[in-house]
mmCIF file of C-alpha atoms in Angstrom:
data_model
loop_
_atom_site.group_PDB
_atom_site.id
_atom_site.type_symbol
_atom_site.label_atom_id
_atom_site.label_comp_id
_atom_site.label_asym_id
_atom_site.label_seq_id
_atom_site.Cartn_x
_atom_site.Cartn_y
_atom_site.Cartn_z
ATOM 1 C CA MET A 207 82.338 84.912 105.011
ATOM 2 C CA ASN A 208 80.223 85.916 108.056
ATOM 3 C CA ALA A 209 78.668 89.214 108.012
ATOM 4 C CA ASN A 210 78.297 89.243 111.439
ATOM 5 C CA THR A 211 82.032 88.833 112.143
ATOM 6 C CA PRO A 212 83.004 91.492 114.895
ATOM 7 C CA ARG A 213 84.404 94.589 113.311
ATOM 8 C CA GLN A 214 87.684 96.025 114.011
ATOM 9 C CA SER A 215 88.310 99.591 114.426
ATOM 10 C CA PRO A 216 90.390 101.321 111.581
ATOM 11 C CA ALA A 217 93.389 101.674 113.932
ATOM 12 C CA GLU A 218 93.191 98.025 114.763
ATOM 13 C CA ARG A 219 92.842 96.700 111.389
ATOM 14 C CA ASP A 220 95.561 98.768 109.798
ATOM 15 C CA GLU A 221 97.857 96.990 112.568
ATOM 16 C CA SER A 222 96.418 93.751 111.795
ATOM 17 C CA ALA A 223 97.434 94.311 108.360
ATOM 18 C CA GLN A 224 100.818 95.260 108.993
ATOM 19 C CA GLN A 225 101.180 92.502 111.293
ATOM 20 C CA LEU A 226 99.971 90.193 108.580
ATOM 21 C CA LEU A 227 102.156 91.407 105.952
ATOM 22 C CA SER A 228 105.168 91.264 108.122
ATOM 23 C CA ARG A 229 104.201 87.427 109.110
ATOM 24 C CA THR A 230 103.746 86.621 105.440
ATOM 25 C CA ALA A 231 106.947 88.307 104.217
ATOM 26 C CA ARG A 232 108.644 85.816 106.252
ATOM 27 C CA ASP A 233 106.906 82.931 104.621
ATOM 28 C CA LEU A 234 107.323 83.939 101.007
ATOM 29 C CA PRO A 235 110.221 84.814 99.031
ATOM 30 C CA ALA A 236 110.927 88.741 98.863
ATOM 31 C CA GLY A 237 110.488 89.105 95.104
ATOM 32 C CA ARG A 238 106.757 87.675 95.645
ATOM 33 C CA HIS A 239 106.085 89.535 98.500
ATOM 34 C CA GLN A 240 107.305 93.067 97.876
ATOM 35 C CA PHE A 241 105.899 93.252 94.293
ATOM 36 C CA HIS A 242 102.354 93.492 95.214
ATOM 37 C CA LYS A 243 102.829 94.834 98.485
ATOM 38 C CA GLU A 244 101.764 98.425 98.138
ATOM 39 C CA ARG A 245 98.507 97.318 95.940
ATOM 40 C CA LEU A 246 97.470 94.777 98.602
ATOM 41 C CA MET A 247 97.598 97.518 101.079
ATOM 42 C CA ALA A 248 95.546 99.998 98.928
ATOM 43 C CA GLN A 249 93.123 97.538 98.494
ATOM 44 C CA ILE A 250 92.736 96.805 102.001
ATOM 45 C CA HIS A 251 92.217 100.375 102.909
ATOM 46 C CA GLN A 252 89.668 100.793 100.053
ATOM 47 C CA ILE A 253 87.872 97.879 101.091
ATOM 48 C CA GLN A 254 87.591 99.214 104.565
ATOM 49 C CA GLN A 255 86.326 102.224 103.546
ATOM 50 C CA GLU A 256 83.900 100.881 101.236
ATOM 51 C CA GLU A 257 82.740 98.805 104.322
ATOM 52 C CA ARG A 258 82.464 101.813 106.380
ATOM 53 C CA THR A 259 80.252 103.475 103.551
ATOM 54 C CA ALA A 260 77.930 100.418 103.046
ATOM 55 C CA ALA A 261 77.309 100.210 106.751
ATOM 56 C CA ALA A 262 76.181 103.626 106.569
ATOM 57 C CA ALA A 263 73.693 103.387 104.407
ATOM 58 C CA ALA A 264 72.549 99.953 106.071
ATOM 59 C CA ALA A 265 73.086 98.086 102.810
ATOM 60 C CA PRO A 266 73.323 93.851 103.108
ATOM 61 C CA ALA A 267 76.551 92.731 103.671
ATOM 62 C CA ARG A 268 78.139 90.787 100.624
ATOM 63 C CA THR A 269 81.508 89.411 99.749
ATOM 64 C CA ARG A 270 84.478 89.886 97.565
ATOM 65 C CA ARG A 271 87.710 87.374 97.247
ATOM 66 C CA PHE A 272 91.206 89.151 97.094
ATOM 67 C CA ARG A 273 92.656 88.199 94.003
ATOM 68 C CA LEU A 274 96.379 89.377 92.981
ATOM 69 C CA PRO A 275 97.844 89.487 89.208
ATOM 70 C CA ARG A 276 99.546 86.130 88.995
ATOM 71 C CA PRO A 277 99.177 82.656 90.716
ATOM 72 C CA ALA A 278 103.010 82.572 91.186
ATOM 73 C CA ILE A 279 102.938 85.818 93.037
ATOM 74 C CA MET A 280 99.622 85.444 95.040
ATOM 75 C CA LEU A 281 99.896 86.022 98.773
ATOM 76 C CA PRO A 282 97.365 83.033 100.026
ATOM 77 C CA ALA A 283 98.125 83.267 103.651
ATOM 78 C CA LEU A 284 97.448 86.853 103.991
ATOM 79 C CA ALA A 285 94.468 86.885 101.712
ATOM 80 C CA ALA A 286 92.881 84.110 103.815
ATOM 81 C CA ALA A 287 93.640 85.865 106.970
ATOM 82 C CA LEU A 288 92.149 89.210 105.829
ATOM 83 C CA ALA A 289 88.997 87.485 104.358
ATOM 84 C CA GLY A 290 87.866 87.357 108.012
ATOM 85 C CA THR A 291 88.133 91.027 108.678
ATOM 86 C CA VAL A 292 86.635 92.971 105.638
ATOM 87 C CA VAL A 293 83.516 93.033 103.789
ATOM 88 C CA ALA A 294 82.915 94.839 100.146
ATOM 89 C CA ALA A 295 80.360 94.397 97.372
ATOM 90 C CA VAL A 296 80.024 91.799 94.969
ATOM 91 C CA VAL A 297 78.421 93.895 91.923
ATOM 92 C CA MET A 298 75.308 92.198 89.809
ATOM 93 C CA ASN A 299 75.459 92.551 86.241
ATOM 94 C CA ASP A 300 72.494 93.621 83.723
ATOM 95 C CA GLY A 301 71.806 89.557 83.065
ATOM 96 C CA GLY A 302 71.347 88.915 86.613
ATOM 97 C CA GLY A 303 74.481 86.925 87.019
ATOM 98 C CA VAL A 304 76.910 87.727 89.776
ATOM 99 C CA ARG A 305 80.254 89.338 88.844
ATOM 100 C CA ASP A 306 83.274 89.389 90.981
ATOM 101 C CA GLY A 307 86.115 91.948 90.483
ATOM 102 C CA GLY A 308 84.519 92.641 86.534
ATOM 103 C CA VAL A 309 84.469 88.703 85.784
ATOM 104 C CA ALA A 310 81.086 86.707 85.844
ATOM 105 C CA THR A 311 81.129 83.790 88.213
ATOM 106 C CA GLY A 312 79.383 80.582 87.679
ATOM 107 C CA PRO A 313 79.435 77.021 88.696
ATOM 108 C CA ALA A 314 82.759 75.027 89.550
ATOM 109 C CA LEU A 315 85.017 73.962 86.402
ATOM 110 C CA THR A 316 85.230 70.282 86.100
ATOM 111 C CA THR A 317 86.950 67.858 83.983
ATOM 112 C CA HIS A 318 87.681 64.177 83.267
ATOM 113 C CA ILE A 319 90.652 63.182 85.461
ATOM 114 C CA GLY A 320 93.058 61.776 82.833
ATOM 115 C CA ALA A 321 95.282 58.563 83.674
ATOM 116 C CA ALA A 322 98.817 59.173 84.254
ATOM 117 C CA THR A 323 101.750 56.987 84.083
ATOM 118 C CA THR A 324 105.672 57.390 84.359
ATOM 119 C CA LYS A 325 106.431 55.514 81.204
ATOM 120 C CA GLY A 326 107.808 57.814 78.566
ATOM 121 C CA VAL A 327 108.494 60.748 80.274
ATOM 122 C CA PRO A 328 112.250 61.588 79.734
ATOM 123 C CA GLN A 329 111.134 60.881 75.866
ATOM 124 C CA LEU A 330 108.632 63.186 76.003
ATOM 125 C CA LEU A 331 110.273 66.027 77.566
ATOM 126 C CA GLY A 332 113.449 65.333 75.527
ATOM 127 C CA GLN A 333 111.160 65.944 72.419
ATOM 128 C CA ILE A 334 109.464 68.985 73.912
ATOM 129 C CA SER A 335 113.327 70.167 74.749
ATOM 130 C CA LEU A 336 114.429 69.710 71.142
ATOM 131 C CA ALA A 337 111.127 71.347 69.726
ATOM 132 C CA ALA A 338 111.730 74.396 71.856
ATOM 133 C CA ALA A 339 115.641 74.449 70.688
ATOM 134 C CA GLU A 340 114.492 74.253 66.896
ATOM 135 C CA THR A 341 111.857 77.390 67.338
ATOM 136 C CA GLY A 342 114.804 79.504 68.732
ATOM 137 C CA GLY A 343 114.928 81.399 66.031
ATOM 138 C CA SER A 344 111.173 82.767 66.375
ATOM 139 C CA HIS A 345 112.231 83.568 70.083
ATOM 140 C CA PRO A 346 114.102 86.903 69.712
ATOM 141 C CA ALA A 347 115.910 88.519 72.594
ATOM 142 C CA VAL A 348 114.407 91.339 74.490
ATOM 143 C CA LYS A 349 116.282 94.636 73.963
ATOM 144 C CA PRO A 350 116.401 97.569 76.529
ATOM 145 C CA GLY A 351 113.123 99.688 75.876
ATOM 146 C CA GLN A 352 111.443 96.830 74.612
ATOM 147 C CA TYR A 353 108.491 94.599 76.641
ATOM 148 C CA VAL A 354 107.570 91.179 76.809
ATOM 149 C CA TYR A 355 103.955 90.947 75.942
ATOM 150 C CA ILE A 356 101.942 87.693 77.275
ATOM 151 C CA GLU A 357 98.210 87.351 76.265
ATOM 152 C CA SER A 358 96.235 84.705 77.793
ATOM 153 C CA LYS A 359 92.815 83.410 78.527
ATOM 154 C CA THR A 360 92.338 81.957 82.050
ATOM 155 C CA ALA A 361 89.624 80.974 84.558
ATOM 156 C CA ASP A 362 89.611 79.381 87.964
ATOM 157 C CA SER A 363 87.190 77.694 90.631
ATOM 158 C CA PHE A 364 87.070 78.814 94.303
ATOM 159 C CA VAL A 365 85.284 78.080 97.321
ATOM 160 C CA LYS A 366 82.853 81.474 98.056
ATOM 161 C CA THR A 367 81.570 81.713 101.745
ATOM 162 C CA VAL A 368 78.544 84.074 102.343
ATOM 163 C CA ASP A 369 76.775 84.360 105.684
ATOM 164 C CA ASP A 370 78.699 81.147 106.919
ATOM 165 C CA LYS A 371 77.558 79.027 103.726
ATOM 166 C CA SER A 372 80.147 77.677 101.543
ATOM 167 C CA SER A 373 79.719 76.754 97.928
ATOM 168 C CA LEU A 374 82.181 76.159 94.855
ATOM 169 C CA ALA A 375 82.207 78.758 92.075
ATOM 170 C CA SER A 376 84.104 79.686 89.299
ATOM 171 C CA HIS A 377 85.464 83.069 87.445
ATOM 172 C CA ALA A 378 84.651 82.668 83.983
ATOM 173 C CA LEU A 379 86.967 82.513 81.186
ATOM 174 C CA HIS A 380 88.763 85.913 80.589
ATOM 175 C CA ARG A 381 91.395 87.682 78.562
ATOM 176 C CA ARG A 382 94.411 88.807 80.369
ATOM 177 C CA GLN A 383 97.214 90.946 79.202
ATOM 178 C CA VAL A 384 100.926 91.455 80.723
ATOM 179 C CA TRP A 385 103.627 93.739 79.686
ATOM 180 C CA MET A 386 106.743 93.622 81.330
ATOM 181 C CA SER A 387 110.194 95.413 80.721
ATOM 182 C CA SER A 388 113.190 93.449 80.380
ATOM 183 C CA ASP A 389 114.777 94.304 83.183
ATOM 184 C CA GLY A 390 111.241 93.965 85.204
ATOM 185 C CA THR A 391 110.880 97.464 86.581
ATOM 186 C CA LYS A 392 108.199 98.605 84.168
ATOM 187 C CA GLY A 393 104.729 97.012 83.467
ATOM 188 C CA TRP A 394 101.234 96.881 82.935
ATOM 189 C CA LEU A 395 98.490 94.346 83.822
ATOM 190 C CA ILE A 396 94.825 94.114 81.967
ATOM 191 C CA ASP A 397 92.788 91.413 83.848
ATOM 192 C CA PRO A 398 89.381 92.003 84.770
ATOM 193 C CA ALA A 399 89.317 89.594 87.609
ATOM 194 C CA VAL A 400 92.082 91.614 89.446
ATOM 195 C CA ASN A 401 91.616 95.452 88.091
ATOM 196 C CA ASP A 402 89.337 97.798 89.177
ATOM 197 C CA SER A 403 89.689 99.920 85.818
ATOM 198 C CA SER A 404 89.045 98.410 82.521
ATOM 199 C CA GLU A 405 92.245 100.215 81.524
ATOM 200 C CA GLY A 406 94.443 97.965 83.701
ATOM 201 C CA GLU A 407 96.977 99.055 86.130
ATOM 202 C CA THR A 408 100.694 99.858 86.383
ATOM 203 C CA LEU A 409 103.411 96.825 87.823
ATOM 204 C CA SER A 410 106.101 99.515 87.525
ATOM 205 C CA LEU A 411 108.527 99.756 90.344
ATOM 206 C CA PRO A 412 109.769 100.914 92.601
ATOM 207 C CA ASP A 413 106.687 100.979 94.717
ATOM 208 C CA GLU A 414 105.810 103.954 97.108
ATOM 209 C CA GLN A 415 108.183 102.938 99.585
ATOM 210 C CA GLY A 416 111.438 102.475 97.110
ATOM 211 C CA ASN A 417 111.363 98.935 97.000
ATOM 212 C CA THR A 418 112.701 97.486 93.620
ATOM 213 C CA PRO A 419 112.924 93.589 94.040
ATOM 214 C CA VAL A 420 115.671 92.342 92.052
ATOM 215 C CA GLY A 421 115.632 89.780 89.166
ATOM 216 C CA SER A 422 114.952 86.174 90.640
ATOM 217 C CA LEU A 423 113.197 82.864 90.236
ATOM 218 C CA ASN A 424 110.259 84.426 91.698
ATOM 219 C CA HIS A 425 110.643 87.676 89.943
ATOM 220 C CA PRO A 426 111.828 86.386 86.700
ATOM 221 C CA THR A 427 112.672 89.286 84.561
ATOM 222 C CA TYR A 428 114.212 88.629 80.819
ATOM 223 C CA ASP A 429 117.416 89.996 82.026
ATOM 224 C CA TYR A 430 117.998 88.060 85.046
ATOM 225 C CA LEU A 431 116.964 84.629 83.075
ATOM 226 C CA ALA A 432 119.297 85.576 80.219
ATOM 227 C CA LYS A 433 122.080 85.376 82.791
ATOM 228 C CA LEU A 434 121.218 81.961 84.126
ATOM 229 C CA THR A 435 123.123 78.584 83.158
ATOM 230 C CA THR A 436 121.555 76.485 80.624
ATOM 231 C CA ASP A 437 123.153 73.513 82.019
ATOM 232 C CA PRO A 438 119.929 71.318 83.198
ATOM 233 C CA ASP A 439 121.614 69.984 86.111
ATOM 234 C CA LYS A 440 122.890 73.348 87.545
ATOM 235 C CA ILE A 441 119.590 74.899 86.671
ATOM 236 C CA LEU A 442 117.724 72.234 88.810
ATOM 237 C CA ALA A 443 120.085 72.472 91.476
ATOM 238 C CA LYS A 444 119.941 76.373 91.653
ATOM 239 C CA ILE A 445 115.994 75.729 91.763
ATOM 240 C CA TYR A 446 116.154 73.291 94.826
ATOM 241 C CA LYS A 447 118.284 75.691 96.393
ATOM 242 C CA GLU A 448 116.688 78.794 96.192
ATOM 243 C CA THR A 449 113.429 77.414 96.759
ATOM 244 C CA LYS A 450 114.094 75.362 99.842
ATOM 245 C CA GLY A 451 111.452 75.717 102.547
ATOM 246 C CA HIS A 452 108.939 76.688 100.223
ATOM 247 C CA GLY A 453 105.915 74.850 98.786
ATOM 248 C CA ASN A 454 104.423 71.588 100.108
ATOM 249 C CA SER A 455 107.593 69.445 99.366
ATOM 250 C CA PRO A 456 111.087 70.393 97.506
ATOM 251 C CA ASP A 457 110.181 68.431 94.288
ATOM 252 C CA GLN A 458 106.670 70.060 93.905
ATOM 253 C CA GLU A 459 108.305 73.496 94.348
ATOM 254 C CA ALA A 460 110.794 72.825 91.928
ATOM 255 C CA PHE A 461 108.187 71.685 89.444
ATOM 256 C CA THR A 462 105.960 74.559 90.048
ATOM 257 C CA THR A 463 108.787 77.159 89.854
ATOM 258 C CA ILE A 464 109.689 75.723 86.398
ATOM 259 C CA GLY A 465 105.872 75.548 85.313
ATOM 260 C CA ASP A 466 105.761 79.400 86.402
ATOM 261 C CA LEU A 467 108.464 80.335 84.053
ATOM 262 C CA LEU A 468 106.793 78.525 81.260
ATOM 263 C CA VAL A 469 103.510 80.815 81.661
ATOM 264 C CA GLU A 470 104.135 84.104 82.135
ATOM 265 C CA SER A 471 107.966 84.789 81.729
ATOM 266 C CA TYR A 472 109.841 84.732 78.623
ATOM 267 C CA PRO A 473 113.236 82.315 79.089
ATOM 268 C CA PRO A 474 115.679 82.776 76.174
ATOM 269 C CA ALA A 475 115.766 80.037 73.756
ATOM 270 C CA GLU A 476 118.651 77.846 75.213
ATOM 271 C CA LEU A 477 117.158 78.223 78.856
ATOM 272 C CA TYR A 478 113.915 77.520 77.687
ATOM 273 C CA SER A 479 115.160 74.133 76.034
ATOM 274 C CA ALA A 480 117.052 73.330 79.265
ATOM 275 C CA LEU A 481 113.911 73.974 81.721
ATOM 276 C CA PHE A 482 112.463 70.911 80.123
ATOM 277 C CA LYS A 483 115.624 68.494 80.337
ATOM 278 C CA ALA A 484 115.615 69.924 84.013
ATOM 279 C CA ALA A 485 111.937 68.894 84.599
ATOM 280 C CA ALA A 486 112.865 65.048 83.474
ATOM 281 C CA LYS A 487 115.022 64.786 86.342
ATOM 282 C CA ILE A 488 112.319 65.821 89.152
ATOM 283 C CA PRO A 489 110.770 62.492 90.706
ATOM 284 C CA GLY A 490 107.227 62.142 90.537
ATOM 285 C CA VAL A 491 106.829 63.823 87.238
ATOM 286 C CA VAL A 492 104.396 62.113 85.034
ATOM 287 C CA VAL A 493 102.615 61.979 81.523
ATOM 288 C CA VAL A 494 98.901 62.293 80.992
ATOM 289 C CA ASN A 495 97.890 61.614 77.494
ATOM 290 C CA ASP A 496 94.737 63.765 77.187
ATOM 291 C CA ALA A 497 94.537 67.117 78.760
ATOM 292 C CA VAL A 498 92.512 70.217 77.599
ATOM 293 C CA ASP A 499 93.862 73.810 78.133
ATOM 294 C CA ALA A 500 91.671 76.988 78.965
ATOM 295 C CA VAL A 501 90.263 77.494 75.306
ATOM 296 C CA GLY A 502 89.470 73.788 74.481
ATOM 297 C CA ARG A 503 92.898 72.699 72.717
ATOM 298 C CA HIS A 504 93.767 68.917 73.527
ATOM 299 C CA GLY A 505 97.169 68.099 73.786
ATOM 300 C CA ILE A 506 99.590 65.826 75.962
ATOM 301 C CA ALA A 507 100.585 66.910 79.470
ATOM 302 C CA VAL A 508 103.487 66.581 81.707
ATOM 303 C CA ALA A 509 102.302 66.782 85.247
ATOM 304 C CA ARG A 510 103.082 66.341 88.997
ATOM 305 C CA LEU A 511 101.063 65.286 91.826
ATOM 306 C CA ASP A 512 100.734 67.469 95.119
ATOM 307 C CA GLU A 513 100.077 64.970 97.807
ATOM 308 C CA THR A 514 99.400 67.663 100.100
ATOM 309 C CA SER A 515 96.951 69.700 98.528
ATOM 310 C CA GLY A 516 95.467 66.921 96.420
ATOM 311 C CA GLU A 517 95.967 68.959 93.088
ATOM 312 C CA ARG A 518 97.876 67.695 89.928
ATOM 313 C CA GLU A 519 99.755 70.752 88.000
ATOM 314 C CA GLU A 520 99.580 69.819 84.280
ATOM 315 C CA TRP A 521 101.638 71.511 81.531
ATOM 316 C CA ILE A 522 99.772 70.801 78.282
ATOM 317 C CA PHE A 523 101.593 70.545 74.882
ATOM 318 C CA ASP A 524 100.231 70.273 71.586
ATOM 319 C CA GLU A 525 100.865 66.505 70.651
ATOM 320 C CA LYS A 526 102.255 66.890 67.267
ATOM 321 C CA THR A 527 104.404 70.110 67.546
ATOM 322 C CA HIS A 528 105.236 69.896 71.462
ATOM 323 C CA VAL A 529 104.514 73.765 71.403
ATOM 324 C CA PHE A 530 103.253 74.774 74.891
ATOM 325 C CA LEU A 531 99.739 75.579 75.025
ATOM 326 C CA GLY A 532 99.029 76.157 78.588
ATOM 327 C CA ASP A 533 98.619 74.938 81.987
ATOM 328 C CA ARG A 534 95.998 73.957 84.818
ATOM 329 C CA SER A 535 95.440 72.462 88.182
ATOM 330 C CA VAL A 536 92.970 69.676 88.728
ATOM 331 C CA LYS A 537 92.149 68.222 92.033
ATOM 332 C CA VAL A 538 92.644 64.653 92.088
ATOM 333 C CA ILE A 539 92.778 63.610 95.757
ATOM 334 C CA ALA A 540 89.714 64.664 98.177
ATOM 335 C CA SER A 541 90.498 66.734 100.905
ATOM 336 C CA ALA A 542 88.939 67.220 104.289
ATOM 337 C CA GLY A 543 87.089 70.137 105.959
ATOM 338 C CA GLU A 544 86.038 73.161 103.667
ATOM 339 C CA ASP A 545 88.396 72.047 100.935
ATOM 340 C CA ALA A 546 85.902 68.979 100.731
ATOM 341 C CA LEU A 547 83.978 71.010 98.722
ATOM 342 C CA ILE A 548 86.316 71.063 95.932
ATOM 343 C CA LYS A 549 85.948 67.636 94.541
ATOM 344 C CA PRO A 550 88.070 65.276 92.527
ATOM 345 C CA GLY A 551 87.801 66.241 88.792
ATOM 346 C CA THR A 552 87.612 70.197 89.795
ATOM 347 C CA VAL A 553 89.458 72.338 87.702
ATOM 348 C CA THR A 554 90.951 75.066 90.115
ATOM 349 C CA PHE A 555 92.929 76.816 87.555
ATOM 350 C CA THR A 556 93.281 76.887 83.932
ATOM 351 C CA ASN A 557 95.391 79.061 81.515
ATOM 352 C CA ALA A 558 95.938 78.862 77.882
ATOM 353 C CA ILE A 559 98.497 81.231 75.945
ATOM 354 C CA VAL A 560 97.321 83.075 73.102
ATOM 355 C CA THR A 561 100.418 85.101 72.308
ATOM 356 C CA ARG A 562 103.825 85.602 73.680
ATOM 357 C CA ALA A 563 105.694 88.151 71.895
ATOM 358 C CA VAL A 564 108.341 91.103 71.829
ATOM 359 C CA VAL A 565 106.990 94.667 71.357
ATOM 360 C CA ASP A 566 108.370 98.035 71.540
ATOM 361 C CA GLY A 567 106.292 99.978 73.837
ATOM 362 C CA MET A 568 103.929 99.370 76.769
ATOM 363 C CA LYS A 569 100.554 98.378 76.007
ATOM 364 C CA GLN A 570 101.481 97.736 72.614
ATOM 365 C CA THR A 571 100.320 94.576 71.151
ATOM 366 C CA PRO A 572 101.806 92.628 68.194
#
């Protein structure tokens, strides 16, 4: 970020932010956008206030990235556009390492790029589907008043720009906890890379403008998922239809949509099993025989390369039990421009599921 970027007046920035939100709303599914719209606007105003305070104190200009709670519901176009208009602080920890949003930053995450093959894809996903069906008894339904609790460990790499100088950095592995009611209207998030407070923040709806997005593939509440067909062909057709025009290609968006449902939602057992059968029908899906999740567990991955971004999305499973361990995105093909900093072998995002359970109260753990 250029510290010498011309500054807009508060009125101009408020108008710009509203225009950006409006434009982004047209580019993203309604569920993704509305769910965090109010929180993002609050962040904008908070950072504008911090900028004015820092300027008054003649403090050196420093940078902070926008981060929203979940990769599946981030607003990348908006965040990138706003990055050129706001400047806020990066806090230094006692040990001298830079901290961003409460999480230490360090060098980029890297890995060996595993060889991919189309051989055995249907067989592997069939085994994974069967394993998911067999564990249905340990996958209880979510009753009204109960919450889906998901605890994970996550980290990511990103391009950080300060004073026109860009470098590759990462957020350290950290704990993430999410609670969501069965209808999706009540929730809580604790993620130091996102939250301003260690106590976390509410995800409950409606927002201050009264917006309450209904359940959808991009707002996958348990109640919504429980009503979906468990026919693999029908669920895949629905995914293609409802994600049309999104993502870098229809096939990649379908794969990503299913991946999102595996990570931070709670599909009923029969649907969970059907999703893997549906994934086997997506062109371009491959097997990577060795992949590592965020906490170092080795497994076998079902993956697909996004040829536009050059990143390969990998769903990682235990090789023996076929239990889902987590997912990651690995840069496989080099890019041009600023993204050229992200070399092949860079892990741009990694996540490991630690606990997925049904609990009786908000902020309650199993």
